[in-house]
């Protein structure tokens, strides 16, 4: 649930947004453990906006003129808008278990045993 829109360039921020931004972790998410306020890499013109309707899904946000959603988590499904292959470090081992849908990286984190 929520709203997706193009970044506003009238406030002096360039669109597309290309570069590094610090994550603000808002919810426990195993793929973000030990990440802290680490910088991650983005290349995008559109962003999902945080709202009361989606706040329980949001695991991190960033600021680029406005606050936008950088990652979400629902159960064992994690999705990030930043580029984990460029962001390096902790994210590199996750790439073999990721799928890309419409520019969003999805991670399926499965714990064993499944009850």
mmCIF file of C-alpha atoms in Angstrom:
data_model
loop_
_atom_site.group_PDB
_atom_site.id
_atom_site.type_symbol
_atom_site.label_atom_id
_atom_site.label_comp_id
_atom_site.label_asym_id
_atom_site.label_seq_id
_atom_site.Cartn_x
_atom_site.Cartn_y
_atom_site.Cartn_z
ATOM 1 C CA UNK A 1 0.000 0.000 0.000
ATOM 2 C CA UNK A 2 1.203 3.498 -0.710
ATOM 3 C CA UNK A 3 2.112 6.061 -3.313
ATOM 4 C CA UNK A 4 4.894 5.931 -5.890
ATOM 5 C CA UNK A 5 5.907 9.075 -7.724
ATOM 6 C CA UNK A 6 8.732 10.791 -9.533
ATOM 7 C CA UNK A 7 11.242 12.763 -7.483
ATOM 8 C CA UNK A 8 10.556 16.504 -7.449
ATOM 9 C CA UNK A 9 13.336 18.302 -9.328
ATOM 10 C CA UNK A 10 11.924 21.779 -8.597
ATOM 11 C CA UNK A 11 13.663 21.783 -5.201
ATOM 12 C CA UNK A 12 17.143 21.623 -6.778
ATOM 13 C CA UNK A 13 17.628 17.857 -6.494
ATOM 14 C CA UNK A 14 18.668 16.164 -9.736
ATOM 15 C CA UNK A 15 16.474 13.503 -11.294
ATOM 16 C CA UNK A 16 17.326 10.732 -11.759
ATOM 17 C CA UNK A 17 18.797 10.354 -8.291
ATOM 18 C CA UNK A 18 22.213 8.748 -8.809
ATOM 19 C CA UNK A 19 24.502 8.298 -5.846
ATOM 20 C CA UNK A 20 25.042 7.243 -2.264
ATOM 21 C CA UNK A 21 22.621 7.847 0.609
ATOM 22 C CA UNK A 22 22.643 6.819 4.264
ATOM 23 C CA UNK A 23 19.982 4.312 5.298
ATOM 24 C CA UNK A 24 17.838 5.115 8.310
ATOM 25 C CA UNK A 25 16.871 1.721 9.723
ATOM 26 C CA UNK A 26 13.270 1.757 10.962
ATOM 27 C CA UNK A 27 12.584 -1.946 11.588
ATOM 28 C CA UNK A 28 14.545 -5.109 12.302
ATOM 29 C CA UNK A 29 15.373 -6.861 9.064
ATOM 30 C CA UNK A 30 17.948 -9.624 8.866
ATOM 31 C CA UNK A 31 19.363 -8.358 5.584
ATOM 32 C CA UNK A 32 20.021 -4.987 7.256
ATOM 33 C CA UNK A 33 21.665 -6.374 10.439
ATOM 34 C CA UNK A 34 24.967 -4.634 11.157
ATOM 35 C CA UNK A 35 24.334 -2.105 8.403
ATOM 36 C CA UNK A 36 23.666 0.822 10.733
ATOM 37 C CA UNK A 37 23.440 4.122 8.881
ATOM 38 C CA UNK A 38 25.620 2.799 6.060
ATOM 39 C CA UNK A 39 25.505 4.444 2.652
ATOM 40 C CA UNK A 40 23.961 2.493 -0.220
ATOM 41 C CA UNK A 41 23.872 3.215 -3.954
ATOM 42 C CA UNK A 42 20.776 4.341 -5.876
ATOM 43 C CA UNK A 43 19.932 4.997 -9.527
ATOM 44 C CA UNK A 44 16.241 5.888 -9.793
ATOM 45 C CA UNK A 45 13.751 8.581 -10.769
ATOM 46 C CA UNK A 46 10.766 7.255 -8.805
ATOM 47 C CA UNK A 47 10.288 6.560 -5.124
ATOM 48 C CA UNK A 48 7.711 5.048 -2.802
ATOM 49 C CA UNK A 49 6.563 7.404 -0.071
ATOM 50 C CA UNK A 50 6.154 6.360 3.578
ATOM 51 C CA UNK A 51 2.621 6.618 4.956
ATOM 52 C CA UNK A 52 0.465 5.303 7.781
ATOM 53 C CA UNK A 53 -0.804 2.621 5.379
ATOM 54 C CA UNK A 54 2.658 1.140 4.747
ATOM 55 C CA UNK A 55 4.640 1.982 7.894
ATOM 56 C CA UNK A 56 4.550 -1.607 9.208
ATOM 57 C CA UNK A 57 6.272 -2.814 5.996
ATOM 58 C CA UNK A 58 9.096 -0.241 5.979
ATOM 59 C CA UNK A 59 12.499 -1.466 7.172
ATOM 60 C CA UNK A 60 14.564 1.556 6.059
ATOM 61 C CA UNK A 61 14.209 4.989 4.530
ATOM 62 C CA UNK A 62 16.491 7.588 2.933
ATOM 63 C CA UNK A 63 16.248 11.296 2.296
ATOM 64 C CA UNK A 64 16.623 12.908 -1.116
ATOM 65 C CA UNK A 65 14.616 16.104 -0.946
ATOM 66 C CA UNK A 66 11.846 14.073 0.694
ATOM 67 C CA UNK A 67 11.950 10.929 2.786
ATOM 68 C CA UNK A 68 11.418 7.806 0.666
ATOM 69 C CA UNK A 69 11.273 4.065 1.301
ATOM 70 C CA UNK A 70 14.614 2.310 0.725
ATOM 71 C CA UNK A 71 13.543 -1.175 1.841
ATOM 72 C CA UNK A 72 10.540 -3.112 3.036
ATOM 73 C CA UNK A 73 9.989 -6.394 4.802
ATOM 74 C CA UNK A 74 6.876 -8.535 5.035
ATOM 75 C CA UNK A 75 7.452 -11.920 6.654
ATOM 76 C CA UNK A 76 10.428 -13.567 4.972
ATOM 77 C CA UNK A 77 10.296 -11.342 1.873
ATOM 78 C CA UNK A 78 12.638 -8.355 1.796
ATOM 79 C CA UNK A 79 12.793 -5.794 -1.017
ATOM 80 C CA UNK A 80 15.235 -2.937 -1.525
ATOM 81 C CA UNK A 81 15.264 -0.065 -3.979
ATOM 82 C CA UNK A 82 19.013 0.526 -3.741
ATOM 83 C CA UNK A 83 21.518 -1.517 -5.740
ATOM 84 C CA UNK A 84 22.988 -4.199 -3.455
ATOM 85 C CA UNK A 85 25.582 -5.222 -6.061
ATOM 86 C CA UNK A 86 26.989 -1.668 -5.986
ATOM 87 C CA UNK A 87 26.519 -1.205 -2.228
ATOM 88 C CA UNK A 88 28.845 -4.151 -1.523
ATOM 89 C CA UNK A 89 29.811 -5.606 1.832
ATOM 90 C CA UNK A 90 27.002 -7.400 3.601
ATOM 91 C CA UNK A 91 24.725 -7.407 0.549
ATOM 92 C CA UNK A 92 26.972 -9.369 -1.824
ATOM 93 C CA UNK A 93 26.213 -12.847 -0.364
ATOM 94 C CA UNK A 94 22.481 -12.125 -0.811
ATOM 95 C CA UNK A 95 22.645 -11.655 -4.578
ATOM 96 C CA UNK A 96 22.386 -15.361 -5.509
ATOM 97 C CA UNK A 97 19.030 -15.576 -3.671
ATOM 98 C CA UNK A 98 17.579 -12.394 -5.122
ATOM 99 C CA UNK A 99 15.153 -11.788 -7.955
ATOM 100 C CA UNK A 100 14.673 -8.485 -9.747
ATOM 101 C CA UNK A 101 11.129 -7.314 -10.502
ATOM 102 C CA UNK A 102 10.573 -3.874 -12.029
ATOM 103 C CA UNK A 103 13.913 -2.623 -10.707
ATOM 104 C CA UNK A 104 13.270 -3.806 -7.149
ATOM 105 C CA UNK A 105 15.546 -6.442 -5.656
ATOM 106 C CA UNK A 106 13.554 -9.075 -3.745
ATOM 107 C CA UNK A 107 15.199 -11.350 -1.189
ATOM 108 C CA UNK A 108 13.463 -14.440 0.118
ATOM 109 C CA UNK A 109 14.933 -15.213 3.511
ATOM 110 C CA UNK A 110 13.992 -18.729 4.547
ATOM 111 C CA UNK A 111 14.827 -20.118 7.968
ATOM 112 C CA UNK A 112 15.097 -23.845 8.485
ATOM 113 C CA UNK A 113 13.378 -25.842 9.761
ATOM 114 C CA UNK A 114 10.061 -24.506 8.537
ATOM 115 C CA UNK A 115 7.284 -25.368 10.973
#
